[in-house]
Tab-separated table of C-alpha atoms in Angstrom:
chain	number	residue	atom	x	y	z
A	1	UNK	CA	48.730	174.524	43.391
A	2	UNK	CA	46.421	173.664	46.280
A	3	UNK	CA	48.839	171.944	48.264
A	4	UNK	CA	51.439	175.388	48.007
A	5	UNK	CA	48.489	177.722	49.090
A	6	UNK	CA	47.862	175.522	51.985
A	7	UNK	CA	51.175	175.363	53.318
A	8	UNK	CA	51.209	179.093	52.241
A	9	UNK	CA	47.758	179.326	54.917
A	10	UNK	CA	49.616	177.199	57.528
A	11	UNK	CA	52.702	179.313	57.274
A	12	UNK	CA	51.153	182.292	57.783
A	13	UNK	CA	48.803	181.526	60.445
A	14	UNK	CA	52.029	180.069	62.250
A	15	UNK	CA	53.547	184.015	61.931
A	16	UNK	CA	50.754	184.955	65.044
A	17	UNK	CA	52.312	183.401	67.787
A	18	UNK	CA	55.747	183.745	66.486
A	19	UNK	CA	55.106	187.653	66.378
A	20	UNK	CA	53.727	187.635	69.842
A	21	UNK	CA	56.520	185.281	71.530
A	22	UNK	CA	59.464	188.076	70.058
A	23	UNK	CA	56.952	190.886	71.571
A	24	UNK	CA	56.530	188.673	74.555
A	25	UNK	CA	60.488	188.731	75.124
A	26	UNK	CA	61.501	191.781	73.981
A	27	UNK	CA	59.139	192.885	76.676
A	28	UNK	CA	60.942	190.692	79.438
A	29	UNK	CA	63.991	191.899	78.206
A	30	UNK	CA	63.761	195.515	78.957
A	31	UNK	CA	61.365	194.996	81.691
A	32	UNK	CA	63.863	193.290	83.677
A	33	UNK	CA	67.231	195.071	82.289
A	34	UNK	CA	68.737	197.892	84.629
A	35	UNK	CA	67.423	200.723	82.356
A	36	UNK	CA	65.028	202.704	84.034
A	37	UNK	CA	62.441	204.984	82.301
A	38	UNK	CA	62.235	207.704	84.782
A	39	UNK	CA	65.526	207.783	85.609
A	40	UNK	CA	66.321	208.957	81.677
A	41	UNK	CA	63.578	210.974	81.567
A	42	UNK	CA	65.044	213.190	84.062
A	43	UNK	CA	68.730	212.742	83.388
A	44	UNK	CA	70.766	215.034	84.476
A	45	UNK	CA	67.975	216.858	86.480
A	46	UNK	CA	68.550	215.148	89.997
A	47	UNK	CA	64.756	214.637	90.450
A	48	UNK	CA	63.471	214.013	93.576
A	49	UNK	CA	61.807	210.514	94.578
A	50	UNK	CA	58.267	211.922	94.240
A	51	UNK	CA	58.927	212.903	90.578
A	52	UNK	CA	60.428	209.660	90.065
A	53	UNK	CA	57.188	207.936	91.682
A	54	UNK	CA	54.727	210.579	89.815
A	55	UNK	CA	56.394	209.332	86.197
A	56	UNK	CA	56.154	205.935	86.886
A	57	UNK	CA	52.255	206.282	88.081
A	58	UNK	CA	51.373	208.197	85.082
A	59	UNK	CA	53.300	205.876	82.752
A	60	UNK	CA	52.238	202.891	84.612
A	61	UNK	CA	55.400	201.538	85.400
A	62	UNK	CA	54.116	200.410	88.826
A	63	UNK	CA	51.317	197.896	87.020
A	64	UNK	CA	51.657	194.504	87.096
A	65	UNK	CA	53.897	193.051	84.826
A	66	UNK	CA	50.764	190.702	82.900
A	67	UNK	CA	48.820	194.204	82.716
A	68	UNK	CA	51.920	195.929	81.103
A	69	UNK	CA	52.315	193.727	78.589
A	70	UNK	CA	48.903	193.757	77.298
A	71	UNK	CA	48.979	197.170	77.236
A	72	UNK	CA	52.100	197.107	75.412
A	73	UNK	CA	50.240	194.357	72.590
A	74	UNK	CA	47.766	196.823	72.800
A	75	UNK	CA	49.826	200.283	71.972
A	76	UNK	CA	51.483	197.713	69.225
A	77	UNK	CA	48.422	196.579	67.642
A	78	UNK	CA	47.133	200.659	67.211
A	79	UNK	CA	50.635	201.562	65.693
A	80	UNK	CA	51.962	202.970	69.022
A	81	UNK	CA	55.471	201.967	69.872
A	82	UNK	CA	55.510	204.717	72.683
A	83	UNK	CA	57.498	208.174	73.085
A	84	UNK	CA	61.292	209.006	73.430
A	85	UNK	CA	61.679	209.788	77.028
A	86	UNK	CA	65.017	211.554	75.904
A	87	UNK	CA	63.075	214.038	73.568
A	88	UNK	CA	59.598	213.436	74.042
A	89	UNK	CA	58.921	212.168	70.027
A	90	UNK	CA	57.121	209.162	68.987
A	91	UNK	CA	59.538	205.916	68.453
A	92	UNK	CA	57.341	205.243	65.621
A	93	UNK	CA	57.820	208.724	63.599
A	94	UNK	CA	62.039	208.653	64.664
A	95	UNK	CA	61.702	204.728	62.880
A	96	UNK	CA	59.910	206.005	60.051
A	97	UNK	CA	62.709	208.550	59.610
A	98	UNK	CA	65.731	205.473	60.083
A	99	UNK	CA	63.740	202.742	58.401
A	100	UNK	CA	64.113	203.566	55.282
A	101	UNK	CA	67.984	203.930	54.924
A	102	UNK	CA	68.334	200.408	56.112
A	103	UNK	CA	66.334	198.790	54.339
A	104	UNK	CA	68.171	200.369	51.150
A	105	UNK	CA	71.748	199.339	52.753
A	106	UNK	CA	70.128	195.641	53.368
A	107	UNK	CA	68.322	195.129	49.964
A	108	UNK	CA	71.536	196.653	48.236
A	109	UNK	CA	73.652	194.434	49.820
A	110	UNK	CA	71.114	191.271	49.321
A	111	UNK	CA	71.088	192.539	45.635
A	112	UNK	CA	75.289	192.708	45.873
A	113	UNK	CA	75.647	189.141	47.498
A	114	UNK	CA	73.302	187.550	44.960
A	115	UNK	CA	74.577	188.367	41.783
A	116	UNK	CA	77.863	188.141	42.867
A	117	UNK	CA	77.180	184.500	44.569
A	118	UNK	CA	75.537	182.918	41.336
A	119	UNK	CA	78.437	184.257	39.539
A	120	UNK	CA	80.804	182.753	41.416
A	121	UNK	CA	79.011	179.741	42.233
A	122	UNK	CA	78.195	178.699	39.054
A	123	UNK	CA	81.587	179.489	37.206
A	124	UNK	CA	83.100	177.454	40.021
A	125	UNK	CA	80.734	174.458	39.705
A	126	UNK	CA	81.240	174.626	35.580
A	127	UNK	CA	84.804	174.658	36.172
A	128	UNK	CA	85.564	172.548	38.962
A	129	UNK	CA	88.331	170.829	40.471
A	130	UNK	CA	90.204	173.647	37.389
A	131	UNK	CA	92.027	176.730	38.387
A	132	UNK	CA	88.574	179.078	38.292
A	133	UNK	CA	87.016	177.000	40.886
A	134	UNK	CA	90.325	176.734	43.456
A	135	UNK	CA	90.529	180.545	43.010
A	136	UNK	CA	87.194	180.966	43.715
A	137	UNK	CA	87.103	178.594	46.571
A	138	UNK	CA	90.257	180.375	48.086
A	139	UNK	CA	88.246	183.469	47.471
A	140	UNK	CA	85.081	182.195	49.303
A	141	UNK	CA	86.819	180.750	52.006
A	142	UNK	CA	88.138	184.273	52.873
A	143	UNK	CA	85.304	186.398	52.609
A	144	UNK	CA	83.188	183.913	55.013
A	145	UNK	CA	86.441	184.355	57.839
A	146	UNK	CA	86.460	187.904	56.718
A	147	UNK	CA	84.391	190.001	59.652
A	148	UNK	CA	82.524	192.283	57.437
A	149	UNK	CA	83.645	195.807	59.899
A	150	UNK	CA	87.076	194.253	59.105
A	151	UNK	CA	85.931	194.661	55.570
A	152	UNK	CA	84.252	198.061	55.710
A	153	UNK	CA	87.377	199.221	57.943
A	154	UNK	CA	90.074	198.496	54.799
A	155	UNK	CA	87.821	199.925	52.411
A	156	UNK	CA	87.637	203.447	54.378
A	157	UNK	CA	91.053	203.015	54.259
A	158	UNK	CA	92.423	202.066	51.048
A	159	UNK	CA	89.011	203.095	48.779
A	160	UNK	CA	87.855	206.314	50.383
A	161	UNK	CA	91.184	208.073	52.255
A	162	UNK	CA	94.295	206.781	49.798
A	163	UNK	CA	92.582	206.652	46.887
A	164	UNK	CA	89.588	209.253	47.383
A	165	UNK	CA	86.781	207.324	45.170
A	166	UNK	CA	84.238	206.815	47.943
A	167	UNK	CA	83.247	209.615	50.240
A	168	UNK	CA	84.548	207.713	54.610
A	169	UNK	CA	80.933	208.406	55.784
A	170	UNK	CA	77.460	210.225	55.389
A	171	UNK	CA	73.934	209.978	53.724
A	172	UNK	CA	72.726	211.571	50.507
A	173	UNK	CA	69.064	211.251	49.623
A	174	UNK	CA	68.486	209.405	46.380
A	175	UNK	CA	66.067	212.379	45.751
A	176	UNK	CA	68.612	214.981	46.017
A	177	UNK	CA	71.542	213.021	44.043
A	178	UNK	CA	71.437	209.353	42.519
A	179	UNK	CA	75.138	209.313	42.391
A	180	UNK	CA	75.674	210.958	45.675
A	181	UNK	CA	73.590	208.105	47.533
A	182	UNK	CA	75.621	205.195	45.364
A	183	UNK	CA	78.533	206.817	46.395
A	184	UNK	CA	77.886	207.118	50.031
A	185	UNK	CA	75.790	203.490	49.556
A	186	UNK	CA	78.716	201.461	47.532
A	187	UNK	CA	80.917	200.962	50.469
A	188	UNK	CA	78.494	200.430	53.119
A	189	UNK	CA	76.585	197.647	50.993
A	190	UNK	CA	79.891	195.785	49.930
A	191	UNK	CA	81.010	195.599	53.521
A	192	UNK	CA	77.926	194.347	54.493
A	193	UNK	CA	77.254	191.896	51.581
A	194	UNK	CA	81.000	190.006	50.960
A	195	UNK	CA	80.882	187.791	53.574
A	196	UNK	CA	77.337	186.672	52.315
A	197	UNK	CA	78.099	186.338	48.752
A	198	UNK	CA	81.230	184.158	50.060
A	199	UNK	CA	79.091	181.715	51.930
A	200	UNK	CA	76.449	181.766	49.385
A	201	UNK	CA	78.800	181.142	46.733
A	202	UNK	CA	80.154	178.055	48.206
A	203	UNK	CA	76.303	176.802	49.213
A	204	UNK	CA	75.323	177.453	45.347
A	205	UNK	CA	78.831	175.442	43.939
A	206	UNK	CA	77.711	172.694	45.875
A	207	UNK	CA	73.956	172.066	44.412
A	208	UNK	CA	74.652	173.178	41.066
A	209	UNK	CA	77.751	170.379	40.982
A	210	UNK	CA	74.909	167.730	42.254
A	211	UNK	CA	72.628	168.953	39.595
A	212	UNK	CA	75.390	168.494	36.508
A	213	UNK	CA	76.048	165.077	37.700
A	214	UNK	CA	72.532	163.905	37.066
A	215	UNK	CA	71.526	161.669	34.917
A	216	UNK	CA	69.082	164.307	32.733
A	217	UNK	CA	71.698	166.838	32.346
A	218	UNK	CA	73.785	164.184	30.694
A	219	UNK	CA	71.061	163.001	28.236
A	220	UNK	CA	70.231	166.829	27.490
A	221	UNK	CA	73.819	167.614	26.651
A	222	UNK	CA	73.641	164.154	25.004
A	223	UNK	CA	70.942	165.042	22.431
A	224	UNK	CA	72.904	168.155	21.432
A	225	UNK	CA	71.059	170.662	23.698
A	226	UNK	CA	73.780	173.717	24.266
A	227	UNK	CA	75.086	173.608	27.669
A	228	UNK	CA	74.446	177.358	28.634
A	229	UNK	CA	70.530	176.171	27.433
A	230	UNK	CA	70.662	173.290	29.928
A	231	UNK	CA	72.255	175.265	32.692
A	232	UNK	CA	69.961	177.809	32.310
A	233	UNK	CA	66.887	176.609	31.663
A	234	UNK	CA	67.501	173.361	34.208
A	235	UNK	CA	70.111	173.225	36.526
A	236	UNK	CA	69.853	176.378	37.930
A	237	UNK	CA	66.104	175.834	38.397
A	238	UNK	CA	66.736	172.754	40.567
A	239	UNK	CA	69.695	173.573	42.241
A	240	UNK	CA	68.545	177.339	43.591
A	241	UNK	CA	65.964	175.228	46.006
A	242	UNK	CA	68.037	174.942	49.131
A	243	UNK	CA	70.097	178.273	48.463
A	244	UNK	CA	66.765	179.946	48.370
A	245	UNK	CA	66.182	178.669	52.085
A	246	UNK	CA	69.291	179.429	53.376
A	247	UNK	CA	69.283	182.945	51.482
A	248	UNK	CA	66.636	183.743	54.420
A	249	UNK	CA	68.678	183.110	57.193
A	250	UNK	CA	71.478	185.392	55.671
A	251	UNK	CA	69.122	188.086	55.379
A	252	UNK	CA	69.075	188.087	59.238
A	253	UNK	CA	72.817	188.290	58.900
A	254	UNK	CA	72.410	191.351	56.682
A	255	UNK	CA	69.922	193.473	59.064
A	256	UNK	CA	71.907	192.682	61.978
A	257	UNK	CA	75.327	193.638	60.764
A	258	UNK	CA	73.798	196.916	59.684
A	259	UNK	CA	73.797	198.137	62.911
A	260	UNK	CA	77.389	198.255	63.108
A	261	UNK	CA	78.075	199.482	59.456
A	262	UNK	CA	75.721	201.995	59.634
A	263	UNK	CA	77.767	203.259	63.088
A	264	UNK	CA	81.235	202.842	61.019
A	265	UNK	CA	79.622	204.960	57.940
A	266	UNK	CA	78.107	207.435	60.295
A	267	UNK	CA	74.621	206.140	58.180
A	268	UNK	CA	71.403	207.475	60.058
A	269	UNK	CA	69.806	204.322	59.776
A	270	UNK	CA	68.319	201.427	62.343
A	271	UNK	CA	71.536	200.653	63.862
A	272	UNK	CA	72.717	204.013	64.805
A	273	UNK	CA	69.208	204.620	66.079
A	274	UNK	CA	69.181	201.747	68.486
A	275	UNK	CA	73.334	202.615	69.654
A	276	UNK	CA	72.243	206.325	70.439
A	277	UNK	CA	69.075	204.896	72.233
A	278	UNK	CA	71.096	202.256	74.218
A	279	UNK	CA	74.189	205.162	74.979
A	280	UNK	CA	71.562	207.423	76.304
A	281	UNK	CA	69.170	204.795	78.312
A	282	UNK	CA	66.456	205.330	75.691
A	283	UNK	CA	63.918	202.228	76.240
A	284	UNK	CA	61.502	202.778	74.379
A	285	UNK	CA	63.136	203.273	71.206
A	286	UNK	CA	65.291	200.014	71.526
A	287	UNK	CA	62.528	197.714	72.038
A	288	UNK	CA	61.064	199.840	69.217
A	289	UNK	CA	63.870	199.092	66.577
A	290	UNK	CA	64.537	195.435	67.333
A	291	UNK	CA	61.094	194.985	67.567
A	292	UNK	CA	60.752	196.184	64.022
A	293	UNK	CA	63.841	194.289	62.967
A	294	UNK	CA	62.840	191.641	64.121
A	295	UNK	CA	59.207	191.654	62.638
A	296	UNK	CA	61.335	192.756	59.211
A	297	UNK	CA	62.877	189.407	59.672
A	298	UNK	CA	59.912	187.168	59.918
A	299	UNK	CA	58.269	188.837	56.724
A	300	UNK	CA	61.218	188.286	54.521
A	301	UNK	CA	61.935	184.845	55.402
A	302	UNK	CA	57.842	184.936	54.854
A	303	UNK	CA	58.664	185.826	51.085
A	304	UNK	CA	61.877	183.500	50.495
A	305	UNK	CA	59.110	180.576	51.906
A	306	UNK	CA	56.841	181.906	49.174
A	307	UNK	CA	60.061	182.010	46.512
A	308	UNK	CA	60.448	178.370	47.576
A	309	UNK	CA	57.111	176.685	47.229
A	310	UNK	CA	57.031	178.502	43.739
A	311	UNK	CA	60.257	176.944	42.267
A	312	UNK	CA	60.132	173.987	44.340
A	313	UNK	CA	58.758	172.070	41.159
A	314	UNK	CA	57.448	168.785	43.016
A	315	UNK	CA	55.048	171.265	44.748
A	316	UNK	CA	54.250	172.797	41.588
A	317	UNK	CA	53.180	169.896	40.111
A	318	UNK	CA	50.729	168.855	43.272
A	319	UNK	CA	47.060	169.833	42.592
């Protein structure tokens, strides 16, 4: 147990300069991009180069660029992500409002692709080289070609407009209606989570298969220990290692693909924050929302490391 909570240590203190290196270029990035602050600020109002210079004085735009940035770590470090130069509102109160949807679209559709992956992925390794596992192989192999605003596109179609059982678009708080937000969630969170469960499913086939061909799964089933028993209580154990790992990297997958559904659902989430910020030459509030994204990122791969070191049972066992 030493041994995890020291890699645990090292991991974490590694999360420090990985935080300030996406700062560091998300910085850069809109720095040196062709938006310009004080030309949204007054957009449309045909301000004259003296109001132009005046906004970037008192903003300190015309700082050096080292000075700018620490500033910036600064403002970050005290919660301050900066105002809306479009409506004058704090990017951190207009992500507090967005936040939340998206992480219920990403966790849904995590919670979607998982179940439905060790499903699959099991029942194919269990029955494989049989008809279960070439139809769910054909299956997989779709959903991971399968773009998923292909996806959400056909189900507007055929689930919400022919057949009328999903509503095309819109948000209803889980406080006002339980079944209003599943059925404005449903949709959203399948398009979003197919073409991970596919890939999953075929990652999770894989290392289960390795685990029933060894040698201890043979003995158990040998000594009359029920399969389901042995599946359960060992296979899956061992085998859920390297999906675990790779489970992180999907979950980037997930956060950035719900920028576009959440623009095809009409969601009021992240992604339609950061398109109406980039349409309307918003700064502040992109670097804001990929910022947090991005940070979102880092802490959930954070907890799959932790998931890992937990099951891994060779680190288990080290004292």
């Amino acid at each position: 147990m030493t041994a995890v909570l020291r890699i645990l240590a090292r991991r974490v203190v590694l999360l420090v300069p990985l935080l300030l290196g996406i700062v560091l270029f998300v910085f850069l990035v809109m720095r040196f991009s062709d938006v310009d602050p004080a030309s949204a600020f007054f957009q449309g109002a045909n301000p004259t180069p003296e109001q132009l210079h005046r906004f970037r004085e008192e903003n300190g735009l015309l700082d050096p660029l080292p000075v700018r940035y620490l500033a910036f770590v600064g403002d970050l470090l005290q919660g301050d992500m900066g105002i809306s130069v479009l409506n004058r509102s704090s990017v951190v109160d207009q992500i507090a409002t967005a936040l939340p949807l998206t992480v219920q679209l990403t966790f849904l559709g995590l919670g979607i692709a998982v179940v439905l992956s060790l499903t699959l992925g099991i029942t194919a390794a269990i029955y494989r080289d049989r008809l279960p596992d070439q139809l769910i192989r054909v299956v997989s192999l779709t959903g991971v070609a399968a773009p998923g605003f292909w996806l959400a596109l056909l189900m507007i179609q055929y689930l919400a407009v022919d057949l009328g059982w999903f509503p095309t678009g819109g948000y209803i708080n889980p406080a006002d209606s339980f079944t209003g937000w599943l059925k404005t969630m449903t949709l959203p969170a399948l398009a979003l989570s197919l073409p991970v469960a596919a890939g999953l499913t075929r990652i999770i086939r894989t290392a289960v298969v390795e685990e029933l061909d060894k040698d201890y799964v043979r003995t158990a089933v040998g000594n009359g220990l029920p399969p389901v028993v042995v599946v359960g209580r060992n296979v899956l154990r061992n085998a859920l290692i390297n999906p675990l790992t790779v489970l992180g990297l999907r979950v980037g997958y997930l956060l950035g693909g719900a920028v576009v559904i959440e623009t095809i659902f009409s969601l009021p989430g992240m992604g339609k924050l950061m398109i109406d910020a980039v349409k309307n030459g918003d700064p502040a509030v992109v670097q804001g929302v990929v910022i947090t994204t991005a940070v979102g990122f880092v802490v959930v791969n954070l907890v799959i490391d932790i998931l890992y070191l937990l099951v891994n049972p060779r680190l288990r066992g080290t004292s």
